[in-house]
Every structure is written in C-alpha cells, then in structure tokens.
Amino acid sequence: HHLLTGRTNDAVLQSIELLAAADRLYEVRLLLVPGFNDDPSTIGRTADWLAAHAPTTRIKLIGFRSHGTLPPAARWDDEPIERLEHAASVLVDRGFAEVELV
C-alpha cells in the first residue's frame, strides 16, 4: 500500500474495523496489482486479516488495468484473471460467501 500510495494503510484498516464493528461495512474492494500485492502470501495474509475483522462482508476483487493510467503505472502489466481467481478461492476458503471479480 505504501509503495503504491505513499501512505500506510492504517486508516483503511481502522475504517474497516470501525465499520464492521458498527455493522455498517457493505463491501471491501481489493485492487490487485501484479508484482505489488498479488502474491499468494500477501493474499493469504489479507484474507486472514479480513476474516478476523470483517468475516461477513462482501469482497470485490479488482484486477489492475494499465489503460488510461499515468506513468509509471502505464507500464505495469494488467492483472491476470488466473491471479484474481486464485485470490477469490483463498477468500472463499476463509469463509467469504460473496466474492466478485471485476
């Protein structure tokens, strides 16, 4: 997250925790970017964290697409559907009933 945005994801994680605790979290959207956050280890840790903090939320997996982005992202590869499918299977294995690929 820091590499892509220049900031930590602390505020995002706190928002998820707060909204889930108040039963107001509708969905979590995860942007998967090749070579940044789509490796099996990262997906597993993300799935475990979400299962511990927001186990009933909907998950939307979004594959990065370089079309229309600015450098340096314009040079990055698009996220392969196979990696999105793998991430979805990991989330389903962790108990998430609603996982959508975009």
CSV table of N, CA and C in Angstrom, one decimal:
chain,number,residue,atom,x,y,z
A,1,HIS,N,0.8,-1.2,0.0
A,1,HIS,CA,0.0,0.0,0.0
A,1,HIS,C,0.9,1.2,0.0
A,2,HIS,N,1.9,1.2,0.8
A,2,HIS,CA,2.8,2.4,0.9
A,2,HIS,C,3.5,2.7,-0.4
A,3,LEU,N,3.9,1.6,-1.0
A,3,LEU,CA,4.7,1.7,-2.3
A,3,LEU,C,3.8,2.3,-3.4
A,4,LEU,N,2.5,2.0,-3.4
A,4,LEU,CA,1.6,2.5,-4.4
A,4,LEU,C,1.0,3.9,-4.1
A,5,THR,N,0.8,4.2,-2.8
A,5,THR,CA,0.1,5.4,-2.5
A,5,THR,C,1.0,6.4,-1.8
A,6,GLY,N,2.1,6.0,-1.2
A,6,GLY,CA,2.9,6.9,-0.5
A,6,GLY,C,2.5,7.0,1.0
A,7,ARG,N,1.5,6.2,1.4
A,7,ARG,CA,1.0,6.2,2.7
A,7,ARG,C,0.8,4.8,3.2
A,8,THR,N,0.7,4.7,4.5
A,8,THR,CA,0.4,3.4,5.1
A,8,THR,C,-1.1,3.1,4.9
A,9,ASN,N,-1.5,1.9,5.2
A,9,ASN,CA,-2.9,1.5,5.1
A,9,ASN,C,-3.6,1.5,6.4
A,10,ASP,N,-3.0,2.2,7.4
A,10,ASP,CA,-3.5,2.2,8.8
A,10,ASP,C,-5.0,2.8,8.8
A,11,ALA,N,-5.2,3.9,8.1
A,11,ALA,CA,-6.5,4.5,8.1
A,11,ALA,C,-7.6,3.6,7.4
A,12,VAL,N,-7.1,2.9,6.4
A,12,VAL,CA,-8.1,1.9,5.7
A,12,VAL,C,-8.4,0.8,6.6
A,13,LEU,N,-7.4,0.2,7.3
A,13,LEU,CA,-7.7,-0.9,8.2
A,13,LEU,C,-8.6,-0.5,9.4
A,14,GLN,N,-8.3,0.7,9.9
A,14,GLN,CA,-9.1,1.2,11.0
A,14,GLN,C,-10.6,1.5,10.6
A,15,SER,N,-10.7,2.0,9.4
A,15,SER,CA,-12.1,2.2,8.8
A,15,SER,C,-12.8,0.9,8.7
A,16,ILE,N,-12.2,-0.1,8.2
A,16,ILE,CA,-12.8,-1.5,8.1
A,16,ILE,C,-13.2,-2.0,9.4
A,17,GLU,N,-12.3,-1.9,10.4
A,17,GLU,CA,-12.6,-2.4,11.8
A,17,GLU,C,-13.8,-1.6,12.3
A,18,LEU,N,-13.8,-0.3,12.2
A,18,LEU,CA,-14.9,0.5,12.8
A,18,LEU,C,-16.2,0.2,12.1
A,19,LEU,N,-16.2,0.2,10.8
A,19,LEU,CA,-17.5,-0.1,10.1
A,19,LEU,C,-18.0,-1.5,10.4
A,20,ALA,N,-17.1,-2.4,10.4
A,20,ALA,CA,-17.5,-3.8,10.7
A,20,ALA,C,-18.1,-3.9,12.1
A,21,ALA,N,-17.5,-3.3,13.1
A,21,ALA,CA,-17.9,-3.3,14.4
A,21,ALA,C,-19.3,-2.7,14.6
A,22,ALA,N,-19.6,-1.7,13.8
A,22,ALA,CA,-20.9,-1.0,13.8
A,22,ALA,C,-21.9,-1.6,12.9
A,23,ASP,N,-21.5,-2.8,12.3
A,23,ASP,CA,-22.4,-3.4,11.3
A,23,ASP,C,-22.8,-2.5,10.1
A,24,ARG,N,-21.8,-1.7,9.7
A,24,ARG,CA,-22.1,-0.8,8.6
A,24,ARG,C,-21.1,-1.0,7.4
A,25,LEU,N,-20.4,-2.1,7.4
A,25,LEU,CA,-19.4,-2.3,6.3
A,25,LEU,C,-20.2,-3.1,5.2
A,26,TYR,N,-20.3,-2.5,4.1
A,26,TYR,CA,-21.0,-3.2,3.0
A,26,TYR,C,-20.1,-4.1,2.2
A,27,GLU,N,-19.0,-3.6,1.7
A,27,GLU,CA,-18.0,-4.4,1.0
A,27,GLU,C,-16.6,-3.8,1.1
A,28,VAL,N,-15.7,-4.7,0.8
A,28,VAL,CA,-14.3,-4.3,0.8
A,28,VAL,C,-13.8,-4.5,-0.7
A,29,ARG,N,-13.2,-3.5,-1.2
A,29,ARG,CA,-12.7,-3.6,-2.6
A,29,ARG,C,-11.1,-3.8,-2.5
A,30,LEU,N,-10.6,-4.8,-3.1
A,30,LEU,CA,-9.2,-5.1,-3.2
A,30,LEU,C,-8.7,-4.9,-4.6
A,31,LEU,N,-7.8,-4.0,-4.8
A,31,LEU,CA,-7.2,-3.8,-6.1
A,31,LEU,C,-5.9,-4.7,-6.1
A,32,LEU,N,-5.9,-5.6,-7.0
A,32,LEU,CA,-4.7,-6.5,-7.1
A,32,LEU,C,-3.8,-6.0,-8.2
A,33,VAL,N,-2.5,-5.7,-7.9
A,33,VAL,CA,-1.6,-5.1,-8.9
A,33,VAL,C,-0.4,-6.1,-9.0
A,34,PRO,N,-0.2,-6.6,-10.2
A,34,PRO,CA,0.9,-7.6,-10.4
A,34,PRO,C,2.2,-7.1,-9.8
A,35,GLY,N,2.8,-8.0,-9.1
A,35,GLY,CA,4.2,-7.7,-8.5
A,35,GLY,C,4.1,-6.8,-7.3
A,36,PHE,N,3.0,-6.3,-6.9
A,36,PHE,CA,2.9,-5.5,-5.7
A,36,PHE,C,2.1,-6.2,-4.6
A,37,ASN,N,0.9,-6.7,-4.8
A,37,ASN,CA,0.1,-7.3,-3.8
A,37,ASN,C,-0.6,-8.5,-4.2
A,38,ASP,N,-0.2,-9.2,-5.2
A,38,ASP,CA,-1.0,-10.3,-5.7
A,38,ASP,C,-0.3,-11.6,-5.5
A,39,ASP,N,0.8,-11.7,-4.7
A,39,ASP,CA,1.4,-12.9,-4.5
A,39,ASP,C,0.6,-13.7,-3.5
A,40,PRO,N,0.7,-15.1,-3.5
A,40,PRO,CA,-0.1,-15.9,-2.6
A,40,PRO,C,0.1,-15.6,-1.1
A,41,SER,N,1.3,-15.2,-0.7
A,41,SER,CA,1.5,-14.9,0.7
A,41,SER,C,0.7,-13.7,1.1
A,42,THR,N,0.8,-12.6,0.3
A,42,THR,CA,0.0,-11.4,0.6
A,42,THR,C,-1.5,-11.6,0.6
A,43,ILE,N,-1.9,-12.4,-0.4
A,43,ILE,CA,-3.4,-12.7,-0.5
A,43,ILE,C,-3.8,-13.5,0.8
A,44,GLY,N,-3.0,-14.4,1.2
A,44,GLY,CA,-3.3,-15.2,2.4
A,44,GLY,C,-3.4,-14.3,3.6
A,45,ARG,N,-2.4,-13.5,3.8
A,45,ARG,CA,-2.5,-12.6,5.0
A,45,ARG,C,-3.6,-11.6,4.9
A,46,THR,N,-4.0,-11.1,3.8
A,46,THR,CA,-5.1,-10.2,3.6
A,46,THR,C,-6.4,-10.9,3.9
A,47,ALA,N,-6.5,-12.1,3.4
A,47,ALA,CA,-7.7,-12.9,3.7
A,47,ALA,C,-7.9,-13.3,5.2
A,48,ASP,N,-6.8,-13.6,5.8
A,48,ASP,CA,-6.8,-13.9,7.2
A,48,ASP,C,-7.2,-12.7,8.0
A,49,TRP,N,-6.7,-11.5,7.7
A,49,TRP,CA,-7.0,-10.3,8.4
A,49,TRP,C,-8.5,-10.0,8.3
A,50,LEU,N,-8.9,-10.0,7.0
A,50,LEU,CA,-10.3,-9.7,6.8
A,50,LEU,C,-11.3,-10.7,7.5
A,51,ALA,N,-10.9,-12.0,7.5
A,51,ALA,CA,-11.7,-13.0,8.2
A,51,ALA,C,-11.8,-12.7,9.7
A,52,ALA,N,-10.7,-12.2,10.2
A,52,ALA,CA,-10.7,-11.9,11.7
A,52,ALA,C,-11.5,-10.6,12.0
A,53,HIS,N,-11.5,-9.7,11.1
A,53,HIS,CA,-12.1,-8.4,11.4
A,53,HIS,C,-13.5,-8.1,10.7
A,54,ALA,N,-13.7,-8.7,9.6
A,54,ALA,CA,-14.9,-8.4,8.8
A,54,ALA,C,-15.4,-9.7,8.1
A,55,PRO,N,-15.7,-10.8,8.8
A,55,PRO,CA,-15.9,-12.1,8.2
A,55,PRO,C,-17.1,-12.2,7.4
A,56,THR,N,-18.1,-11.3,7.5
A,56,THR,CA,-19.3,-11.4,6.7
A,56,THR,C,-19.5,-10.4,5.5
A,57,THR,N,-18.4,-9.6,5.3
A,57,THR,CA,-18.5,-8.6,4.3
A,57,THR,C,-18.4,-9.2,2.9
A,58,ARG,N,-18.9,-8.4,1.9
A,58,ARG,CA,-18.7,-8.8,0.5
A,58,ARG,C,-17.3,-8.3,0.1
A,59,ILE,N,-16.7,-9.1,-0.8
A,59,ILE,CA,-15.4,-8.7,-1.3
A,59,ILE,C,-15.5,-8.5,-2.8
A,60,LYS,N,-14.9,-7.4,-3.2
A,60,LYS,CA,-14.8,-7.2,-4.7
A,60,LYS,C,-13.3,-7.2,-5.0
A,61,LEU,N,-12.9,-8.1,-5.9
A,61,LEU,CA,-11.5,-8.2,-6.3
A,61,LEU,C,-11.4,-7.5,-7.6
A,62,ILE,N,-10.6,-6.5,-7.7
A,62,ILE,CA,-10.4,-5.7,-8.9
A,62,ILE,C,-9.0,-5.9,-9.5
A,63,GLY,N,-9.0,-6.3,-10.7
A,63,GLY,CA,-7.7,-6.5,-11.3
A,63,GLY,C,-7.2,-5.2,-11.9
A,64,PHE,N,-5.9,-4.9,-11.6
A,64,PHE,CA,-5.4,-3.7,-12.2
A,64,PHE,C,-5.4,-3.7,-13.7
A,65,ARG,N,-5.7,-2.6,-14.3
A,65,ARG,CA,-5.6,-2.4,-15.8
A,65,ARG,C,-4.9,-1.1,-16.0
A,66,SER,N,-3.9,-1.2,-16.9
A,66,SER,CA,-3.0,0.0,-17.1
A,66,SER,C,-3.6,1.0,-18.1
A,67,HIS,N,-4.6,0.6,-18.8
A,67,HIS,CA,-5.3,1.5,-19.8
A,67,HIS,C,-5.7,2.8,-19.1
A,68,GLY,N,-5.2,3.9,-19.6
A,68,GLY,CA,-5.6,5.2,-19.0
A,68,GLY,C,-4.9,5.7,-17.8
A,69,THR,N,-3.9,4.9,-17.4
A,69,THR,CA,-3.1,5.4,-16.2
A,69,THR,C,-1.9,6.2,-16.6
A,70,LEU,N,-1.3,6.9,-15.7
A,70,LEU,CA,-0.2,7.7,-15.9
A,70,LEU,C,1.1,7.0,-15.5
A,71,PRO,N,2.2,7.4,-16.1
A,71,PRO,CA,3.5,6.7,-15.7
A,71,PRO,C,3.7,6.9,-14.2
A,72,PRO,N,4.3,5.9,-13.5
A,72,PRO,CA,4.9,4.7,-14.0
A,72,PRO,C,3.8,3.6,-14.2
A,73,ALA,N,2.6,3.8,-13.7
A,73,ALA,CA,1.6,2.7,-13.8
A,73,ALA,C,1.2,2.3,-15.2
A,74,ALA,N,1.4,3.2,-16.2
A,74,ALA,CA,1.1,2.9,-17.6
A,74,ALA,C,1.9,1.8,-18.1
A,75,ARG,N,3.1,1.5,-17.5
A,75,ARG,CA,4.0,0.5,-17.9
A,75,ARG,C,3.8,-0.8,-17.2
A,76,TRP,N,2.9,-0.9,-16.2
A,76,TRP,CA,2.7,-2.1,-15.5
A,76,TRP,C,1.8,-3.0,-16.2
A,77,ASP,N,2.0,-4.3,-16.0
A,77,ASP,CA,1.2,-5.3,-16.6
A,77,ASP,C,-0.2,-5.3,-16.0
A,78,ASP,N,-1.2,-5.8,-16.8
A,78,ASP,CA,-2.5,-6.0,-16.2
A,78,ASP,C,-2.5,-7.2,-15.4
A,79,GLU,N,-3.5,-7.2,-14.4
A,79,GLU,CA,-3.6,-8.4,-13.5
A,79,GLU,C,-4.2,-9.6,-14.3
A,80,PRO,N,-3.5,-10.7,-14.3
A,80,PRO,CA,-4.1,-11.9,-15.0
A,80,PRO,C,-5.3,-12.4,-14.3
A,81,ILE,N,-6.3,-12.9,-15.0
A,81,ILE,CA,-7.5,-13.4,-14.5
A,81,ILE,C,-7.2,-14.6,-13.5
A,82,GLU,N,-6.2,-15.4,-13.9
A,82,GLU,CA,-5.8,-16.5,-13.0
A,82,GLU,C,-5.4,-16.1,-11.6
A,83,ARG,N,-4.8,-15.0,-11.5
A,83,ARG,CA,-4.4,-14.5,-10.1
A,83,ARG,C,-5.7,-14.0,-9.4
A,84,LEU,N,-6.6,-13.4,-10.1
A,84,LEU,CA,-7.8,-13.0,-9.5
A,84,LEU,C,-8.6,-14.2,-9.0
A,85,GLU,N,-8.7,-15.2,-9.8
A,85,GLU,CA,-9.4,-16.4,-9.5
A,85,GLU,C,-8.7,-17.1,-8.3
A,86,HIS,N,-7.4,-17.1,-8.2
A,86,HIS,CA,-6.7,-17.7,-7.1
A,86,HIS,C,-7.1,-16.9,-5.8
A,87,ALA,N,-7.0,-15.6,-5.9
A,87,ALA,CA,-7.3,-14.8,-4.7
A,87,ALA,C,-8.8,-15.0,-4.3
A,88,ALA,N,-9.7,-15.2,-5.2
A,88,ALA,CA,-11.1,-15.4,-4.9
A,88,ALA,C,-11.2,-16.8,-4.2
A,89,SER,N,-10.5,-17.8,-4.6
A,89,SER,CA,-10.5,-19.1,-4.0
A,89,SER,C,-10.0,-19.1,-2.6
A,90,VAL,N,-9.0,-18.3,-2.3
A,90,VAL,CA,-8.4,-18.1,-1.0
A,90,VAL,C,-9.4,-17.5,-0.1
A,91,LEU,N,-10.1,-16.4,-0.6
A,91,LEU,CA,-11.1,-15.8,0.2
A,91,LEU,C,-12.3,-16.7,0.5
A,92,VAL,N,-12.7,-17.4,-0.5
A,92,VAL,CA,-13.8,-18.4,-0.3
A,92,VAL,C,-13.4,-19.4,0.7
A,93,ASP,N,-12.2,-19.9,0.7
A,93,ASP,CA,-11.7,-20.9,1.6
A,93,ASP,C,-11.7,-20.3,3.1
A,94,ARG,N,-11.6,-19.0,3.2
A,94,ARG,CA,-11.6,-18.4,4.5
A,94,ARG,C,-13.0,-18.1,5.0
A,95,GLY,N,-14.0,-18.5,4.2
A,95,GLY,CA,-15.4,-18.4,4.6
A,95,GLY,C,-16.2,-17.2,4.0
A,96,PHE,N,-15.6,-16.5,3.1
A,96,PHE,CA,-16.3,-15.4,2.5
A,96,PHE,C,-17.3,-15.9,1.4
A,97,ALA,N,-18.6,-15.6,1.6
A,97,ALA,CA,-19.6,-16.1,0.7
A,97,ALA,C,-19.8,-15.3,-0.5
A,98,GLU,N,-19.5,-14.0,-0.5
A,98,GLU,CA,-19.7,-13.2,-1.6
A,98,GLU,C,-18.3,-12.6,-2.1
A,99,VAL,N,-17.8,-13.1,-3.1
A,99,VAL,CA,-16.5,-12.7,-3.7
A,99,VAL,C,-16.8,-12.4,-5.2
A,100,GLU,N,-16.6,-11.2,-5.6
A,100,GLU,CA,-16.9,-10.8,-7.0
A,100,GLU,C,-15.6,-10.4,-7.7
A,101,LEU,N,-15.4,-10.9,-8.9
A,101,LEU,CA,-14.2,-10.5,-9.7
A,101,LEU,C,-14.6,-9.4,-10.6
A,102,VAL,N,-13.8,-8.3,-10.7
A,102,VAL,CA,-14.0,-7.2,-11.6
A,102,VAL,C,-12.8,-7.0,-12.5
